[in-house]
CSV table of C-alpha atoms and ligand atoms in Angstrom, one decimal:
chain,number,residue,atom,x,y,z
A,10,MET,CA,-3.8,-16.6,-193.8
A,11,SER,CA,-2.6,-17.3,-190.3
A,12,LYS,CA,-0.5,-14.6,-188.6
A,13,THR,CA,1.4,-17.2,-186.5
A,14,LYS,CA,5.1,-17.5,-187.3
A,15,ARG,CA,6.6,-20.9,-187.8
A,16,VAL,CA,9.6,-21.1,-185.5
A,17,ALA,CA,12.5,-23.6,-185.3
A,18,ILE,CA,14.5,-23.7,-182.1
A,19,PHE,CA,18.2,-24.6,-182.1
A,20,ILE,CA,19.8,-26.3,-179.0
A,21,SER,CA,23.0,-28.0,-178.0
A,22,GLY,CA,22.2,-29.3,-174.5
A,23,ARG,CA,19.7,-29.0,-171.6
A,24,GLY,CA,17.1,-27.0,-173.5
A,25,SER,CA,15.4,-25.3,-170.6
A,26,ASN,CA,14.8,-22.1,-172.6
A,27,MET,CA,13.5,-24.3,-175.5
A,28,GLN,CA,11.1,-25.8,-173.0
A,29,LYS,CA,9.8,-22.4,-172.0
A,30,LEU,CA,9.3,-21.4,-175.6
A,31,ILE,CA,7.4,-24.7,-176.4
A,32,GLU,CA,5.2,-24.2,-173.3
A,33,ALA,CA,4.4,-20.6,-174.2
A,34,ALA,CA,3.6,-21.5,-177.8
A,35,SER,CA,1.2,-24.2,-176.7
A,36,ASN,CA,-1.2,-21.3,-175.9
A,37,PRO,CA,-3.3,-20.8,-179.1
A,38,ASP,CA,-3.1,-17.0,-178.6
A,39,TYR,CA,0.7,-17.0,-178.8
A,40,PRO,CA,2.0,-15.6,-182.1
A,41,ALA,CA,4.5,-18.4,-182.8
A,42,LEU,CA,4.2,-22.1,-183.5
A,43,ILE,CA,7.2,-24.3,-182.7
A,44,VAL,CA,7.7,-26.4,-185.9
A,45,GLY,CA,10.9,-28.2,-184.9
A,46,VAL,CA,14.0,-28.4,-182.9
A,47,ILE,CA,17.5,-28.7,-184.4
A,48,ALA,CA,20.5,-29.9,-182.3
A,49,ASN,CA,24.1,-30.0,-183.2
A,50,LYS,CA,24.7,-32.8,-180.7
A,51,SER,CA,22.9,-36.2,-180.7
A,52,ASP,CA,22.8,-36.3,-176.9
A,53,ALA,CA,21.3,-32.9,-176.4
A,54,LYS,CA,19.0,-33.4,-173.4
A,55,GLY,CA,16.4,-31.0,-174.7
A,56,LEU,CA,15.6,-33.4,-177.6
A,57,GLU,CA,13.7,-35.7,-175.3
A,58,PHE,CA,11.4,-33.0,-174.0
A,59,ALA,CA,10.7,-31.8,-177.6
A,60,LYS,CA,9.9,-35.3,-178.8
A,61,ALA,CA,7.7,-36.0,-175.8
A,62,HIS,CA,5.7,-32.9,-176.7
A,63,GLY,CA,5.2,-34.0,-180.3
A,64,ILE,CA,7.7,-31.5,-181.8
A,65,LYS,CA,9.8,-32.7,-184.7
A,66,THR,CA,13.5,-32.9,-184.1
A,67,ALA,CA,16.6,-33.1,-186.3
A,68,VAL,CA,20.2,-33.7,-185.3
A,69,ILE,CA,22.6,-32.0,-187.8
A,70,LEU,CA,26.2,-32.9,-186.8
A,71,PRO,CA,28.9,-30.5,-188.2
A,72,SER,CA,31.2,-33.5,-188.3
A,73,ASP,CA,29.0,-35.1,-191.0
A,74,TYR,CA,29.9,-32.2,-193.4
A,75,SER,CA,33.1,-31.0,-194.9
A,76,SER,CA,32.6,-27.3,-194.2
A,77,LYS,CA,30.5,-24.8,-192.2
A,78,ALA,CA,28.8,-23.8,-195.4
A,79,LYS,CA,27.7,-27.4,-196.1
A,80,THR,CA,26.5,-27.8,-192.5
A,81,ASP,CA,24.5,-24.6,-192.7
A,82,ALA,CA,23.1,-25.7,-196.1
A,83,ALA,CA,21.8,-28.9,-194.4
A,84,ILE,CA,20.2,-26.8,-191.7
A,85,ASN,CA,18.5,-24.6,-194.4
A,86,LYS,CA,17.2,-27.7,-196.1
A,87,GLN,CA,15.6,-28.9,-192.9
A,88,LEU,CA,14.2,-25.4,-192.2
A,89,ALA,CA,12.6,-25.3,-195.6
A,90,GLU,CA,11.0,-28.7,-195.1
A,91,TRP,CA,9.4,-27.3,-191.9
A,92,GLN,CA,8.4,-24.1,-193.8
A,93,THR,CA,10.2,-22.1,-191.1
A,94,ASP,CA,9.7,-18.4,-190.8
A,95,MET,CA,11.9,-17.7,-187.8
A,96,ILE,CA,14.7,-19.2,-185.7
A,97,ALA,CA,15.2,-19.0,-181.9
A,98,LEU,CA,18.7,-20.0,-180.7
A,99,ALA,CA,18.5,-21.5,-177.2
A,100,GLY,CA,21.9,-22.5,-176.0
A,101,TYR,CA,23.1,-23.5,-179.5
A,102,MET,CA,26.8,-23.6,-179.0
A,103,ARG,CA,27.9,-23.4,-182.6
A,104,LEU,CA,28.6,-20.3,-184.6
A,105,LEU,CA,26.5,-20.0,-187.8
A,106,GLY,CA,28.1,-18.8,-191.0
A,107,ALA,CA,27.8,-15.2,-192.2
A,108,ASP,CA,25.7,-16.2,-195.2
A,109,PHE,CA,23.3,-18.1,-193.0
A,110,CYS,CA,23.0,-15.1,-190.6
A,111,GLN,CA,22.5,-12.7,-193.6
A,112,LYS,CA,19.7,-15.0,-195.1
A,113,TRP,CA,17.8,-15.0,-191.8
A,114,GLN,CA,18.6,-11.4,-190.7
A,115,GLY,CA,15.7,-10.0,-188.7
A,116,LYS,CA,14.2,-13.5,-188.3
A,117,ILE,CA,16.8,-15.1,-186.1
A,118,ILE,CA,17.2,-14.4,-182.4
A,119,ASN,CA,19.4,-15.6,-179.5
A,120,ILE,CA,19.4,-15.5,-175.7
A,121,HIS,CA,22.6,-14.7,-173.9
A,122,PRO,CA,23.3,-14.8,-170.1
A,123,SER,CA,24.6,-11.3,-169.6
A,124,LEU,CA,23.6,-7.7,-170.1
A,125,LEU,CA,25.0,-7.3,-173.6
A,126,PRO,CA,27.3,-5.7,-174.8
A,127,ALA,CA,28.9,-6.7,-171.5
A,128,PHE,CA,30.4,-10.2,-171.2
A,129,LYS,CA,30.0,-11.7,-174.7
A,130,GLY,CA,31.1,-15.3,-175.0
A,131,LEU,CA,31.3,-18.0,-172.3
A,132,ASN,CA,31.5,-18.1,-168.5
A,133,THR,CA,29.6,-14.9,-168.2
A,134,HIS,CA,28.6,-15.4,-164.5
A,135,ALA,CA,32.2,-16.0,-163.3
A,136,ARG,CA,33.5,-13.1,-165.3
A,137,ALA,CA,30.8,-10.7,-163.9
A,138,LEU,CA,31.9,-11.7,-160.4
A,139,GLU,CA,35.6,-11.3,-161.2
A,140,ASN,CA,34.9,-7.9,-162.6
A,141,HIS,CA,33.0,-6.9,-159.4
A,142,ALA,CA,30.0,-6.0,-161.4
A,143,SER,CA,27.1,-4.8,-159.3
A,144,GLU,CA,24.5,-6.0,-161.8
A,145,HIS,CA,24.2,-8.8,-164.4
A,146,GLY,CA,21.3,-10.3,-166.3
A,147,CYS,CA,20.2,-11.7,-169.6
A,148,THR,CA,19.6,-10.4,-173.1
A,149,VAL,CA,17.6,-11.5,-176.2
A,150,HIS,CA,19.0,-10.0,-179.4
A,151,PHE,CA,18.8,-10.4,-183.2
A,152,VAL,CA,21.6,-12.6,-184.5
A,153,THR,CA,24.1,-11.1,-186.9
A,154,ALA,CA,27.4,-12.6,-188.1
A,155,GLU,CA,29.3,-11.2,-185.1
A,156,MET,CA,29.0,-13.4,-182.0
A,157,ASP,CA,26.6,-12.1,-179.3
A,158,ASP,CA,26.1,-9.0,-181.2
A,159,GLY,CA,23.1,-7.6,-183.1
A,160,PRO,CA,20.3,-5.3,-182.0
A,161,ILE,CA,18.9,-5.9,-178.5
A,162,ILE,CA,15.2,-7.0,-178.2
A,163,GLY,CA,15.0,-7.1,-174.4
A,164,GLN,CA,17.0,-7.5,-171.2
A,165,ILE,CA,16.3,-8.4,-167.6
A,166,LEU,CA,18.7,-6.9,-165.0
A,167,VAL,CA,19.6,-9.1,-162.1
A,168,PRO,CA,21.4,-7.3,-159.2
A,169,ILE,CA,24.5,-9.2,-157.9
A,170,GLN,CA,24.5,-9.9,-154.2
A,171,ASN,CA,27.5,-10.3,-151.8
A,172,ALA,CA,27.1,-14.0,-151.3
A,173,ASP,CA,26.7,-14.8,-155.0
A,174,THR,CA,28.8,-17.5,-156.6
A,175,ALA,CA,28.8,-18.2,-160.3
A,176,GLU,CA,26.5,-21.2,-159.6
A,177,ILE,CA,24.0,-19.1,-157.6
A,178,LEU,CA,24.0,-16.3,-160.1
A,179,GLU,CA,23.5,-18.7,-163.0
A,180,LYS,CA,20.4,-20.1,-161.3
A,181,ARG,CA,18.9,-16.7,-160.7
A,182,ILE,CA,19.7,-15.5,-164.2
A,183,LEU,CA,18.2,-18.7,-165.7
A,184,ILE,CA,14.9,-17.8,-164.1
A,185,ALA,CA,15.1,-14.4,-165.7
A,186,GLU,CA,15.9,-16.0,-169.1
A,187,HIS,CA,12.8,-18.2,-168.8
A,188,ASN,CA,10.7,-15.0,-168.3
A,189,LEU,CA,12.4,-13.0,-171.0
A,190,TYR,CA,12.6,-15.4,-173.9
A,191,PRO,CA,8.9,-16.2,-174.4
A,192,TRP,CA,8.1,-12.5,-174.2
A,193,ALA,CA,10.9,-11.6,-176.7
A,194,LEU,CA,9.9,-14.2,-179.2
A,195,ALA,CA,6.3,-13.0,-179.1
A,196,GLN,CA,7.4,-9.4,-179.7
A,197,VAL,CA,9.3,-10.4,-182.9
A,198,ALA,CA,6.8,-13.0,-184.1
A,199,SER,CA,4.0,-10.5,-183.8
A,200,GLY,CA,6.0,-7.7,-185.6
A,201,GLU,CA,6.0,-5.5,-182.5
A,202,ILE,CA,9.8,-5.4,-182.6
A,203,VAL,CA,11.6,-5.4,-185.9
A,204,PHE,CA,15.2,-5.6,-186.9
A,205,GLU,CA,16.9,-2.3,-187.4
A,206,LYS,CA,20.7,-1.8,-187.9
B,8,GRF,C1,21.4,-20.3,-171.3
B,8,GRF,O1,22.1,-19.7,-170.2
B,8,GRF,C2,21.5,-19.4,-172.5
B,8,GRF,O2,21.4,-18.1,-172.2
B,8,GRF,C3,22.9,-19.7,-173.0
B,8,GRF,O3,23.1,-21.1,-172.8
B,8,GRF,C4,22.2,-21.5,-171.7
B,8,GRF,C5,21.4,-22.6,-172.3
B,8,GRF,O4,20.6,-23.2,-171.3
B,8,GRF,N1,23.0,-19.2,-174.4
B,8,GRF,P1,19.3,-24.1,-171.7
B,8,GRF,O5,19.9,-25.2,-172.6
B,8,GRF,O6,18.3,-23.2,-172.4
B,8,GRF,O7,18.9,-24.7,-170.4
């Protein structure tokens, strides 16, 4: 039996982290295979890259369902069709339900643009500057029902410089994210890093 984990990526927009995971997984030695991309928005830019690389895509719009539980059930159905072992959230701007997070515990990971637990939520770069932080960065962590919480898999620290604006910082941190996420997914897919509460 293959040791490669079958991974679905969830996106909402640009999908640059998704792109880096797809590129990393195109190496036959990588321990994960990207089996599909799920978006919660039909115009998510990243869908084009995924399709162009022969990856299956699905748009699952929350507005098509009467509850979060029903939306999450539709996602689970798609994941089952793809025989998914793991999920990588990559700029997926929708909170998944507690039951969904529980079902996938230890098998669902997320990337966040801050050194968690600092700056959970949105606008992390502007908030780091407002707080006169001397360092910022990015984190990949296991997903739990609490937003931007869950055990940390890896982080890259990015020093803040005097001339930084939120835009400049965002660009520098995105480069760090692109290095961190393929490494972190490989650690979890290969079993090198496992979920512990
Ligand atoms: C990234 O900064 C990621 O950390 C955050 O949302 C952004 C998504 O960017 N969760 P992209 O869609 O991967 O380009």
